[in-house]
Every structure is written in C-alpha cells, then in structure tokens.
Coordinates of C-alpha atoms and ligand atoms in Angstrom, one line a residue:
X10 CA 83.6 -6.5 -49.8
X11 CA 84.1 -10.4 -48.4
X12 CA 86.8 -12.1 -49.1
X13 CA 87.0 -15.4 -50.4
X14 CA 86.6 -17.2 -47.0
X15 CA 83.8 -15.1 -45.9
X16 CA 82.0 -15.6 -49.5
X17 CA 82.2 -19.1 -48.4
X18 CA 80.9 -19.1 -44.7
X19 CA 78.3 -16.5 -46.1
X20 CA 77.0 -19.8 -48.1
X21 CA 77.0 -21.7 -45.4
X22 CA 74.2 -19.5 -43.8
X23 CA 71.8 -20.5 -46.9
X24 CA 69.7 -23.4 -47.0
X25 CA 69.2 -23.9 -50.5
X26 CA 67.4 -27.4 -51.6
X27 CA 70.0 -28.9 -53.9
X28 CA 69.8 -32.3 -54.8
X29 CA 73.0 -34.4 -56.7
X30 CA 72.6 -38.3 -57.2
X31 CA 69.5 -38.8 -55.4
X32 CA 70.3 -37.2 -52.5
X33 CA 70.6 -33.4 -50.9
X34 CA 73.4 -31.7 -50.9
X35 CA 73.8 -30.6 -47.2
X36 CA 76.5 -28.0 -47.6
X37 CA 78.1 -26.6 -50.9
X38 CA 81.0 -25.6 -49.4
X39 CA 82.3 -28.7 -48.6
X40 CA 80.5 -31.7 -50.9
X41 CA 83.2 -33.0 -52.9
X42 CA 80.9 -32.3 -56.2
X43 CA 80.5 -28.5 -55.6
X44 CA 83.6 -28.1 -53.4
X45 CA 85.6 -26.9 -56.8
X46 CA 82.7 -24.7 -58.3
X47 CA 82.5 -22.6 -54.9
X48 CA 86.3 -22.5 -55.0
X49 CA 86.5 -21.1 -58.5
X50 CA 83.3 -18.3 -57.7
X51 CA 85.5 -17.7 -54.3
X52 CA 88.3 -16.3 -56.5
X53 CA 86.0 -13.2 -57.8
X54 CA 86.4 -12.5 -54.1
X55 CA 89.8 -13.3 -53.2
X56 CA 91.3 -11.1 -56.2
X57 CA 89.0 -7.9 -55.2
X58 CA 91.5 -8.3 -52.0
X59 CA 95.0 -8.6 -53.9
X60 CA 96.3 -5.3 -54.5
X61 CA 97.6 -6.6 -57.4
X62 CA 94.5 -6.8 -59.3
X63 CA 92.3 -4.5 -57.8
X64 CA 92.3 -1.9 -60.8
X65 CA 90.5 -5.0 -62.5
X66 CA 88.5 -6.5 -59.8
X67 CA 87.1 -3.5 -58.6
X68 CA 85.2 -0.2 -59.8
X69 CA 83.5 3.1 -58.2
X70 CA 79.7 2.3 -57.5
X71 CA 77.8 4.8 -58.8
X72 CA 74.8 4.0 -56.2
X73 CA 77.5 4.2 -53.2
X74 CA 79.8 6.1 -54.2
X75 CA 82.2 3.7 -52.7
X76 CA 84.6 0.8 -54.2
X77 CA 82.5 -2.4 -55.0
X78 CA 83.5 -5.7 -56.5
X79 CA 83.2 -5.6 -60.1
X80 CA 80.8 -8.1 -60.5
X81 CA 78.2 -6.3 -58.7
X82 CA 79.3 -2.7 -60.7
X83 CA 77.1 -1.5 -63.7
X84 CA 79.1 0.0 -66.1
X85 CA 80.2 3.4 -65.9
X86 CA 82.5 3.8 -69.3
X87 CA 83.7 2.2 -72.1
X88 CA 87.0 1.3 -69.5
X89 CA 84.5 -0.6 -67.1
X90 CA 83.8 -3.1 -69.8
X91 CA 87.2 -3.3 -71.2
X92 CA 88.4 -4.3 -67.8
X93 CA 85.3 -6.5 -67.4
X94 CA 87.3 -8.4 -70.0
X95 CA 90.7 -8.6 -68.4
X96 CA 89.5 -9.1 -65.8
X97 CA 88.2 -12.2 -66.8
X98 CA 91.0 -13.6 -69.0
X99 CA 92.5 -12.9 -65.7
X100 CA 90.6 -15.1 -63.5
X101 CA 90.4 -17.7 -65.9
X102 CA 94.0 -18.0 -65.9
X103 CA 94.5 -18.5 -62.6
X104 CA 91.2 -20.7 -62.2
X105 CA 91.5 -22.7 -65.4
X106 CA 87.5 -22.9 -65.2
X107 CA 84.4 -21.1 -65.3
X108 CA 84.0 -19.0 -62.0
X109 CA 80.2 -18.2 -62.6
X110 CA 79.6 -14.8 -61.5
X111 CA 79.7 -13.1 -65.0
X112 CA 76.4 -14.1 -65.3
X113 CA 74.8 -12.3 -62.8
X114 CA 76.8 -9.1 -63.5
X115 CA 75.2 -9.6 -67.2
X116 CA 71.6 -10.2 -65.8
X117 CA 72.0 -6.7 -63.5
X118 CA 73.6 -4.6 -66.1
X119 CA 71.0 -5.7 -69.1
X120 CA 68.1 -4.7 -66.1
X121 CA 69.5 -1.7 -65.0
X122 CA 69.0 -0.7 -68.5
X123 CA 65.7 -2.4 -69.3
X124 CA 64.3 -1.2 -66.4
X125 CA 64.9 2.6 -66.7
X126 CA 63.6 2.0 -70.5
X127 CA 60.2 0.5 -69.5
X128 CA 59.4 3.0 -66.8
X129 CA 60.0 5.6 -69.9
X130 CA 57.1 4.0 -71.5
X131 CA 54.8 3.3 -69.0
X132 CA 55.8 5.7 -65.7
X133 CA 56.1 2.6 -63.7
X134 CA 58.6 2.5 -60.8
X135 CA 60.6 -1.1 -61.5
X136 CA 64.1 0.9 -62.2
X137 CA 63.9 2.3 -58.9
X138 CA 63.1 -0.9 -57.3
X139 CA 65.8 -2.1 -59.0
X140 CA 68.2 0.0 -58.5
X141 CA 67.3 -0.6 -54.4
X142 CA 68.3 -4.2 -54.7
X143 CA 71.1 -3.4 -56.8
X144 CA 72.5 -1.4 -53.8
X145 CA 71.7 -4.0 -51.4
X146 CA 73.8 -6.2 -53.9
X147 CA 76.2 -3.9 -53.9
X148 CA 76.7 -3.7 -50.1
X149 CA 76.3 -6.8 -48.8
X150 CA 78.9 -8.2 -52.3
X151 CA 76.4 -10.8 -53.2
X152 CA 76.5 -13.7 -55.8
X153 CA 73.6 -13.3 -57.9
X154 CA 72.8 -16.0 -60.3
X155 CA 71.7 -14.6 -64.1
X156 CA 68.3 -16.6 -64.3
X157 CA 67.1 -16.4 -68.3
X158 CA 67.7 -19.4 -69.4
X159 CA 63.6 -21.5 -69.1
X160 CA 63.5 -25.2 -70.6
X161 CA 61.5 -24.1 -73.4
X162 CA 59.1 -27.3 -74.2
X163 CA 58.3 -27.4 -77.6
X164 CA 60.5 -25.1 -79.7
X165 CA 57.5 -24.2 -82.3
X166 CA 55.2 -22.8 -79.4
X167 CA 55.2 -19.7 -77.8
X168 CA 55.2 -19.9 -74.2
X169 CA 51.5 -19.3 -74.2
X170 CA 51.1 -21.9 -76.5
X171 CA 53.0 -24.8 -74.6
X172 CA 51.0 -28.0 -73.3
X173 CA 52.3 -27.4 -70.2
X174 CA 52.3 -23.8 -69.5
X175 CA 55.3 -23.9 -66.9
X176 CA 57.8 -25.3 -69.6
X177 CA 58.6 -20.9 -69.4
X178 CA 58.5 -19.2 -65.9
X179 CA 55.7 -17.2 -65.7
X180 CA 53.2 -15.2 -63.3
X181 CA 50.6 -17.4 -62.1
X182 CA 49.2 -14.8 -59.3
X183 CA 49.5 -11.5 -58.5
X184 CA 48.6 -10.2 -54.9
X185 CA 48.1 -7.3 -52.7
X186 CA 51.8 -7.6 -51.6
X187 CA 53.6 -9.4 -54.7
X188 CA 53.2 -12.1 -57.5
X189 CA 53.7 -16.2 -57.4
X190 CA 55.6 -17.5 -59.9
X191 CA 56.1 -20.7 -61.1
X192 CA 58.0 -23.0 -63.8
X193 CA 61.5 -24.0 -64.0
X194 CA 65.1 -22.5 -65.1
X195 CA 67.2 -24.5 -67.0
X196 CA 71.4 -24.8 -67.1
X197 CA 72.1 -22.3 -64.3
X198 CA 75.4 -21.3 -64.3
X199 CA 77.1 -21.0 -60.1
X200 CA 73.0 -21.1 -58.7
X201 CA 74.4 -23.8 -56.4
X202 CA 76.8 -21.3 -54.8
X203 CA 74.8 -18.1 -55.4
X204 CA 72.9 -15.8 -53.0
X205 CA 69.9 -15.5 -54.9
X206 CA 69.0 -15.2 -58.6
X207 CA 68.0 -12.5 -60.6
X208 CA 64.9 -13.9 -63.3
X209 CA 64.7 -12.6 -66.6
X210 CA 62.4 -13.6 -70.0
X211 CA 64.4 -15.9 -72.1
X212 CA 62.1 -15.1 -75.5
X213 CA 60.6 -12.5 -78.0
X214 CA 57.4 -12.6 -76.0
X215 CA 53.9 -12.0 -78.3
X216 CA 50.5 -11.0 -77.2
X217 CA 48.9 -13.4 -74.9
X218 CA 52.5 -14.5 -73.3
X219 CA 52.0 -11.1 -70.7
X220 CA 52.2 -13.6 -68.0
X221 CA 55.9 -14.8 -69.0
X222 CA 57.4 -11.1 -69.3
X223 CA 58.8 -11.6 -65.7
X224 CA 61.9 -9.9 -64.3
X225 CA 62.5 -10.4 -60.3
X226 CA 65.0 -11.1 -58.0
X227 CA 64.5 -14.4 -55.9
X228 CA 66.9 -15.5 -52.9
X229 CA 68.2 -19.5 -53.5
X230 CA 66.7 -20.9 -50.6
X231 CA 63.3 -19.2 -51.0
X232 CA 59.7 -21.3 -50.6
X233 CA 59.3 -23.3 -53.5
X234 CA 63.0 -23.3 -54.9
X235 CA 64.5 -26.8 -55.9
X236 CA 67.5 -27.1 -57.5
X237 CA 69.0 -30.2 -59.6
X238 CA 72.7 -30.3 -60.0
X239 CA 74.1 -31.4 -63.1
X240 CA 76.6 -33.7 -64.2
X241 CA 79.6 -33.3 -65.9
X242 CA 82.2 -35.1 -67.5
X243 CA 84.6 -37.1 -65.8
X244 CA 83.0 -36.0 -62.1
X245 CA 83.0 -39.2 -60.5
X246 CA 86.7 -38.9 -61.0
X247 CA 86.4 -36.5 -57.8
X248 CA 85.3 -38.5 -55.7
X249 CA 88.3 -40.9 -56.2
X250 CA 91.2 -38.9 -55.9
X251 CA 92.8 -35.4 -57.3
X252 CA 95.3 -36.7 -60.1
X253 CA 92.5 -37.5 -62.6
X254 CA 90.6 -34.7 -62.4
X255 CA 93.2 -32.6 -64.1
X256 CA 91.9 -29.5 -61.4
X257 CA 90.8 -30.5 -58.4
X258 CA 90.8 -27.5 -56.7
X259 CA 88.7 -25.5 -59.5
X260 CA 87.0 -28.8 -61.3
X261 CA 86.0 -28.7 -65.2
X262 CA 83.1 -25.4 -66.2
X263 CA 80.3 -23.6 -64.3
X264 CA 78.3 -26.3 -62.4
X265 CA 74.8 -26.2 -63.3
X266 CA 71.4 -26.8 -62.2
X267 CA 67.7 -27.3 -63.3
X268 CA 65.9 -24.8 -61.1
X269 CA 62.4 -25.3 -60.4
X270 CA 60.2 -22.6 -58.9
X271 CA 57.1 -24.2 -57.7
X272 CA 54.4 -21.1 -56.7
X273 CA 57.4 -19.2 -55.3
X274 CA 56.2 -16.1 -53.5
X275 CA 58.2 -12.8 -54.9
X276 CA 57.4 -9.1 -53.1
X277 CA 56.7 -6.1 -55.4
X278 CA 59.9 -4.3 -54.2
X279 CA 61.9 -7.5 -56.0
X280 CA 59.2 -7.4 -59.3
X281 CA 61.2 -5.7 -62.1
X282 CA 58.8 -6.9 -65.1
X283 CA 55.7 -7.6 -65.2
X284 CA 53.8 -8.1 -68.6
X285 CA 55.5 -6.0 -70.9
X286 CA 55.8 -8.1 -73.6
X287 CA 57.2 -5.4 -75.7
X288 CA 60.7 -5.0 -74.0
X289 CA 61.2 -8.8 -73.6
X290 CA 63.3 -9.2 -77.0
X291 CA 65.3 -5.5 -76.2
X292 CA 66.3 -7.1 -72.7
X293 CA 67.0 -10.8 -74.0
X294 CA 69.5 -8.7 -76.7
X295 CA 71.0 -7.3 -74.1
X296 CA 71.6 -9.7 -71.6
X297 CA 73.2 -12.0 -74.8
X298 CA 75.1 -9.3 -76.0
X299 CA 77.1 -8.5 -72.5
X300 CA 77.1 -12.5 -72.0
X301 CA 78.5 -13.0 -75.3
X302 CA 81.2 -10.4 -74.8
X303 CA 82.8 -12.4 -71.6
X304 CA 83.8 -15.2 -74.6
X305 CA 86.5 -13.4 -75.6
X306 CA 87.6 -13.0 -71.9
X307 CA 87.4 -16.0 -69.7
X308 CA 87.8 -18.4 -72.8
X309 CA 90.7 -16.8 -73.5
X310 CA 92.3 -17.4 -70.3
X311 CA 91.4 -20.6 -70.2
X312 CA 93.0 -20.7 -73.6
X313 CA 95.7 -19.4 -72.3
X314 CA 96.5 -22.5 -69.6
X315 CA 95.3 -24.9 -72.0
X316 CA 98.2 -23.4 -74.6
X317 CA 100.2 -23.4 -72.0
X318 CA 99.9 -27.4 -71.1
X319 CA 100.0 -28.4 -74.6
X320 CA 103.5 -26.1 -75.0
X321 CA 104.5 -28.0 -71.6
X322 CA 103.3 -31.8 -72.8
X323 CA 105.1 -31.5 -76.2
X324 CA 108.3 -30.5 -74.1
X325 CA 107.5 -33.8 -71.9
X326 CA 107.1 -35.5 -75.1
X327 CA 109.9 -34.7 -76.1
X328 CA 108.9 -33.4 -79.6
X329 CA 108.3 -29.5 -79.1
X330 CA 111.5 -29.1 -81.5
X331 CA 109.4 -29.9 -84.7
X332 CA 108.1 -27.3 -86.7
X333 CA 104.4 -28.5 -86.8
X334 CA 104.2 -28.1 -83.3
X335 CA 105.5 -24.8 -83.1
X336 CA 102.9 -24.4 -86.2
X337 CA 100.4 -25.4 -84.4
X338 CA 101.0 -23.6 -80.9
X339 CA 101.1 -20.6 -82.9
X340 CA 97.7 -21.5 -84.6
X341 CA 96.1 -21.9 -81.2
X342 CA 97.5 -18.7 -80.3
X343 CA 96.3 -16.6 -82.9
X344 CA 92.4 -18.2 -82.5
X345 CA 92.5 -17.6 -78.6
X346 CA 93.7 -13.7 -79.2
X347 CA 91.4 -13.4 -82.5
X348 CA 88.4 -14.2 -79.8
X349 CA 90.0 -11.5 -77.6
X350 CA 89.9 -9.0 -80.6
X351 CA 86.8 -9.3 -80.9
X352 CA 86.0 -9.2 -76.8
X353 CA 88.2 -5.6 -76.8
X354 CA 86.5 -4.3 -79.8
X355 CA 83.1 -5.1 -78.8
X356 CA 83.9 -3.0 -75.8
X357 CA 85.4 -0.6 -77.1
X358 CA 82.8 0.2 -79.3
X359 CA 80.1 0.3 -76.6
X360 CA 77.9 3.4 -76.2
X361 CA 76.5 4.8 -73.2
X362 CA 72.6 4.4 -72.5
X363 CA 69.5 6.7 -71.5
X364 CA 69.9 4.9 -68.3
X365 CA 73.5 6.1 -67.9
X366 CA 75.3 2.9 -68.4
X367 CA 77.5 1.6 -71.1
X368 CA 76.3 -1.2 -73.1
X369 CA 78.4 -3.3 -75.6
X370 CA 78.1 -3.1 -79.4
X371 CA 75.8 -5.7 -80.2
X372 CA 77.1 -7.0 -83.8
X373 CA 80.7 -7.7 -82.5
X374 CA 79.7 -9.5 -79.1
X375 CA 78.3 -11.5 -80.9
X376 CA 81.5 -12.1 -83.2
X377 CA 83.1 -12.8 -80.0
X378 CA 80.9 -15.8 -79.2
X379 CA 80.3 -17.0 -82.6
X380 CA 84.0 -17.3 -82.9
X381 CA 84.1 -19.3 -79.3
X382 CA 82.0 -21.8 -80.9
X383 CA 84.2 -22.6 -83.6
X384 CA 87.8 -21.6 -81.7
X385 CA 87.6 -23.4 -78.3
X386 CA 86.8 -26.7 -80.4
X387 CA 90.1 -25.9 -83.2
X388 CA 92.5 -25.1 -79.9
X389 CA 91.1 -28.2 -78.7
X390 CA 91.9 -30.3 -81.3
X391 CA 95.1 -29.0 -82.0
X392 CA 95.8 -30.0 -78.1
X393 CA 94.6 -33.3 -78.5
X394 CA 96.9 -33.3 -81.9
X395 CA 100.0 -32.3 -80.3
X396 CA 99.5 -34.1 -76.8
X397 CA 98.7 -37.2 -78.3
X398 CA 96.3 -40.6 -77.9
X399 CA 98.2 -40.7 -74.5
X400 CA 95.5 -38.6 -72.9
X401 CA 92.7 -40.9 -73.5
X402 CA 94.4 -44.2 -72.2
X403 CA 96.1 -43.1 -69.0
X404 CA 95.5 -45.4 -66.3
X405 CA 93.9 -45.0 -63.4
X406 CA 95.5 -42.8 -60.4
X407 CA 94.7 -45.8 -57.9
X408 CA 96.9 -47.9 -60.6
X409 CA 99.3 -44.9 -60.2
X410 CA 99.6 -45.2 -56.4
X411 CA 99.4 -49.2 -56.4
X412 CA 103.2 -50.8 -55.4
X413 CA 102.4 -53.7 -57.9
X414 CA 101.6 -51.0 -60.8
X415 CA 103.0 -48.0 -59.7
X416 CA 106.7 -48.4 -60.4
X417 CA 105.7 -49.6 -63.5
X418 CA 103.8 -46.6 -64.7
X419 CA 106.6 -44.4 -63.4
X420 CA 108.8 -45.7 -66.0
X421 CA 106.8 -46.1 -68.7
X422 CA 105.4 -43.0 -68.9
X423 CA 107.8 -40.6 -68.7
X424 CA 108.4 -38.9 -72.2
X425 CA 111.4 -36.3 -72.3
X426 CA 113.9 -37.6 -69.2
X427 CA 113.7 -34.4 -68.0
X428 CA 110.6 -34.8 -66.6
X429 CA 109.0 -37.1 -64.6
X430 CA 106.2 -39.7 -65.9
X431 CA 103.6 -38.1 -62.9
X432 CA 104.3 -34.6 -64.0
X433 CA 103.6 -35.5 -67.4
X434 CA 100.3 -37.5 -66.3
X435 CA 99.0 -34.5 -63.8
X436 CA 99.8 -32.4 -67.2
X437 CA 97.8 -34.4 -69.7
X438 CA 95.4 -34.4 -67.3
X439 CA 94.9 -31.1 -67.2
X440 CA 94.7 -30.7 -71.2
X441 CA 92.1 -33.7 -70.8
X442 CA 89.9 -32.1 -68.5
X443 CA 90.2 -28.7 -69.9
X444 CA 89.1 -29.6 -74.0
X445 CA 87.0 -32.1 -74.1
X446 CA 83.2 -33.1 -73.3
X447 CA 81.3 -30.5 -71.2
X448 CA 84.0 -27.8 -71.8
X449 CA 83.5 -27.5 -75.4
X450 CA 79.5 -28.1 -75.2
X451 CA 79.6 -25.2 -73.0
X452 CA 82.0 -23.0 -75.9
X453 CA 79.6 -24.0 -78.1
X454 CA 76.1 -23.3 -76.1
X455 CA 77.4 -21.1 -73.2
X456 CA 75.6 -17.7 -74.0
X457 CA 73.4 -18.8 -76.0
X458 CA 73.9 -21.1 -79.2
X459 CA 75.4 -20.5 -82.9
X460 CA 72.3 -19.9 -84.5
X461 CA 71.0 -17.2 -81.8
X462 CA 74.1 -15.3 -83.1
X463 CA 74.0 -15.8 -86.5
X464 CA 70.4 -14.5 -86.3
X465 CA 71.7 -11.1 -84.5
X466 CA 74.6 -10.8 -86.6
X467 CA 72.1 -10.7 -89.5
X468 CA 69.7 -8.1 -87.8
X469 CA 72.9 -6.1 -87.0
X470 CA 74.9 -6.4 -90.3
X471 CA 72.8 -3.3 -92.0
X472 CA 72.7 -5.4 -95.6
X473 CA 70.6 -2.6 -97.4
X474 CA 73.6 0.0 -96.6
X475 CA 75.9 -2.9 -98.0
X476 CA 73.6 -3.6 -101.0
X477 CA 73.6 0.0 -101.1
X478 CA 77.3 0.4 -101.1
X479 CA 77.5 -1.9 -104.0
X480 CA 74.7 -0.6 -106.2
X481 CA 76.4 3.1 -105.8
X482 CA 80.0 1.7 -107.0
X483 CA 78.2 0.0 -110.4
X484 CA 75.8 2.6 -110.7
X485 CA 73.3 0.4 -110.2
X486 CA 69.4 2.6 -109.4
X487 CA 68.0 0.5 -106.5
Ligands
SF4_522 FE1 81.6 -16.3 -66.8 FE2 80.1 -17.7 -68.6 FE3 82.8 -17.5 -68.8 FE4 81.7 -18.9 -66.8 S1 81.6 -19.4 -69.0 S2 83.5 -17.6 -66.7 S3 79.9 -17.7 -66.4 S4 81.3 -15.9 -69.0
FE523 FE1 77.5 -19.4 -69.4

C-alpha cells in the first residue's frame, strides 16, 4: 500500500492532458487549483498507514489474500460496508471535503458484480478479466476514477437516438485486439488525480443503443484522453492567499472534469461490457445504490466540522448562551445523524450476491441520498442562521494583512473578547466555504439527482404488498 507521499509522486509519473483556464495543467501535484484535491484523495492513503485507523481504512483482499486499502476492497460482509461508512465520516472529518476515491470503489464493486452476472447469461469471460485488473488495482493501490456519468444531449433521446451520437460514450470499432471508443464523461469526481478510470453505462440502455453498453477500464493519460477541469466557487480565492479559502489545504468538494475520449484505443483484457443492453439498468442500480450509501458517510463528517464551526462561531459571537442556538445546533445534529441512520441501515441490511460480494439494500441508499438533498441544504442554513450576514461581507485577506486596514479589521471584528477577530474570520471562513455554492449543488446532485431516487424508492417501495396490507385490515377483496 503507498502512502500518501508516494500516492503523490506516483501522479507525477502520469501525463494526463488536463487543461484549467486556457492552459494545461503541467503537474497536479503542485498547481495551486488541484494542489488541495490531491491533498484530500492523499488522505485515503495516509490513514491506511495510521494504526489508529487501520481497522477502517483497510480490509483482507479476497483476490490476494493480503491487507489492501479499502478503497480498492470489494465487499466481503455486511461489516465491510458498515466500515465503508465510518470510514468515511471519518475522513471527511479530518478533510472537511470530498476525497474522491469513493467513487471508484463504487464503480469496481457494482462490476465485480455485473460482471459475474453477465457471464451467467451469456458464458462470456468479462468477470475474469475483471477480476485481473481488479488485482492489479489491488497491488499496485491505485486511484481509479468511477466513470458513468456521459453528458447525455437531449434528455428525450436515447443514446441511439441523439444528433450527435457521442453525447453517450460508446463503441465506435471493435478490432482483432480491442474496441475504440469515443464520446465524453461528464462531472468526474478526483479524474484529475486518478490512475485511470473505470467506464461504465450511465442509462437503461434499449435495442439499437448495443454500441453504448460499454464497461472498460482506461488509464488517464491514454491516446485520446482530454480532460477539462472545472470550476468551483470561490477558487480564484486560491490563488490569492489561504485565509479566504476557508481550507486551503483540502479546498471546497471533489474537483471535477469533462472528460473527453476521442477514438481511445481499449484492449479486450480491460473490455468488461460490450453490448449487453439488458444488464445496463441492473449495473447503473447498483453503482447508484453503493454511491448513494457514502451520503450518509462523508456528508456526515463534513457535517460534523461544519456543526462544529457554527458551535465555535456562536461562542465568538458571543451568543451561543441563547436557547435558539442551542435549538438549532441540536436541529443540525439530529439531520446530520438521521442521514447516518439511514447510511448504517442501508448497510446493514445488505445481502450477499451470486458473485460473493455484499451489496447494499437498494430502497434505503437511496433514503440516505434523498435525505442529503434536503439535509446538507437545512444544516446549511441553520449555519448561515446562527453565524450570521458576517460571513458574506468579510473583507478581503489582502485588506486583512494591509498596515493601513489591518489594525482596523483586528478590532472590529472580533466578537466574544475571548477570541481574536482573525480566529473568528479563518472560522467563518470555513462555515463559508463549507455550505454554500458548489457544496450544496454537489448534496443535491452528487450520486445522482432527487428525482433518480424518488424513481427507485418507488420501484423499491413494494406498493401492492402495502395496498395489500390495507385492503386485508378493511376487508377490502382486491
Ligand atoms: Fe466520496 Fe462522493 Fe462523498 Fe466525495 S462526495 S467523499 S466522492 S461519496
Ligand atoms: Fe459524487
């Protein structure tokens, strides 16, 4: 297993095309823009080292039979994805952020399964192919970025159906030695500062879309990859300093990219799919449901810091004696463990597959994301509530550091004399960068959006046993 420095000079060997305000990225490591993002995904590597965590941060491969980081592990029991779950409330307290790996870990797990279930069918060889790379995952403690996510053009076409038939990654040749694919993945979570990506549908896939049930497992820096870095809220602020950031070292969610694969060249051996149609929707499900499960995880220890800041500002304001506040601390509490609930039950309840591996109930992962989408933004705005307007009129950290302005900042900003005006700035700060804009789109879309829930929750919620329920109890013949 690498720790975290080696993680990082292990980027440093890739040559991934990533471009950021008109202009490539020469080294992730050390651009100021994805500095933060590799710093957060280095944690998932640091921990696995700290005796202190290791229960949580590591497992028992099954494929090697020796201890692996747990972000490359599939799931051996119902206690592997319970501490998949601490482990990342874990990490997300001590990162404050989004430290991208989960993603990958979801993408491997749902294929492990997917894989074993399409060979079933058809005798085809894709789960032992997979299970290959999986090992060399395994060994080598790669980064893999989950790659499902394709822009998706016009919402009422199929992919088959689209103007432009890349607007979903698809095959466009298959060879003697492998297929060439080609189209674009959209919002991908830690690609920057990944080793390679694991592709996966992203749709219910119909007759006539066989050339978009792709699964395959592409290194960053192949032929034909280009990547887009996105932008975030407040990231200029980086470049000017660390104060206004609010978390320099671990900046503000994932770090995402557009990731175009222009007529990239995969080998069979790395071909996990490849026109089953049929097993699209089953594999999409199951990616979303493990995704969906993390919400009650790392959300919750963001939650956590965030709870703690706004506890921590109302001291500095010197109002944390009022019952409302108390009131409303407690509020924030009960949503963050309520998503947590959900995360523990969801694991709890999961069942082990054909395959061998444990999968999540489906119904209550997604309660555990549904409930992010609605939770994140309440703690939020009981935060912003509590913290007050402060937080969205602090002055600049140049102004700050300036002798003409400085002093006067100092002592008209501090709150409770018990604490000094900068702590109380680097603290609202903090609660700034940590509830507003990109963070709380990403509650709300992360893992899919509301209405991809609400539609599982209603496939899952077995309403004729509840009608039938109800027509037994009134003695009502249905
Ligand atoms: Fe992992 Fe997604 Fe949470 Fe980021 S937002 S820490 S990728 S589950
Ligand atoms: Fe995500």
């Amino acid at each position: 297993m690498m720790n975290g420095q080696q993680y990082k000079e292990s980027l440093k060997k890739l040559k991934p095309i990533i471009y950021y305000m008109g202009e490539k990225i020469d080294s992730v490591v050390d651009h100021p823009m994805t500095k933060p993002h590799v710093n957060s995904a280095a944690m998932t590597y640091e921990l696995a080292q700290d005796p202190l965590y290791q229960n949580l941060m590591t497992a028992d491969s099954h494929l090697t039979g020796t201890k692996v980081n747990r972000f490359t592990h599939v799931h051996q029991s119902k206690e592997d994805l319970v501490n998949k779950v601490k482990m990342m409330r874990m990490i997300a307290q001590k990162t404050g952020t989004c430290f991208q790996r989960c993603v990958g870990l979801d993408a491997m797990n749902a294929t492990f399964i997917t894989t074993y279930n399409v060979d079933k069918k058809y005798g085809t060889d894709y789960h032992k192919k997979f299970t290959a790379w999986l090992k060399y995952v395994q060994e080598n403690d790669l980064m893999i970025a989950g790659a499902m996510t394709d822009v998706k053009g016009n919402r009422n076409k199929k992919p088959s159906g689209q103007s432009d038939p890349d607007l979903f990654t698809h095959i466009v040749e298959k060879r003697e030695d492998g297929i060439v694919i080609k189209g674009a993945k959209a919002h991908m979570t830690g690609m920057a500062n990944s080793h390679e990506m694991l592709i996966l549908p992203t749709t219910n896939l119909l007759e006539g879309d066989e050339a978009y049930a792709v699964a395959c497992a592409v290194p960053v820096d192949a032929k034909g990859v280009t990547h887009v870095f996105g932008r975030q809220t407040n990231d200029q602020r980086r470049l000017q300093g660390d104060l206004d950031t609010g978390n320099a070292e671990y900046a503000i969610v994932g770090g995402e990219t557009l990731t175009v694969l222009d007529n990239v060249f995969v080998p069979w051996d790395r071909v996990f799919m490849c026109g089953e149609i049929e097993f699209a929707q089953d594999y999409v499900t199951r990616f979303a449901a493990y995704h969906r499960q993390n919400y009650g995880g790392c959300k919750v220890g963001n939650s956590d810091v965030l709870i703690g800041a706004t506890s921590l500002i109302a001291k500095m304001n010197g109002a944390n004696k009022a019952s409302h506040i108390k009131d409303k601390l407690i509020e924030m509490t009960h949503l963050a463990e309520t998503m947590y609930c959900c995360s523990l039950a969801c694991s709890y309840e999961g069942v082990k597959e054909e395959a061998g591996s444990y999968y999540v109930n489906t119904l209550l992962a997604n309660e555990v994301k549904l409930n992010c989408t609605k939770n994140m933004y309440e703690i939020s705005r009981l935060a912003h509530d509590i913290a007050g307007g402060f937080i969205a009129t602090l002055p600049h950290e140049w102004d700050f550091n300036s002798p003409v302005t400085g002093p006067l900042i100092k002592k008209y900003f501090v709150g409770n004399e018990e604490y000094s005006a900068e702590d109380r700035i680097k603290i609202a700060r903090l609660l700034e960068n940590m509830s507003g804009g990109t963070a709380l789109a990403e509650s709300m879309h992360g893992a899919g959006s509301p209405q991809a829930m609400r539609i599982m929750i209603l496939r899952e919620s077995n309403m004729e046993q509840k009608e039938e329920l109800a027509a037994n109890l009134a003695h009502v013949k249905l």
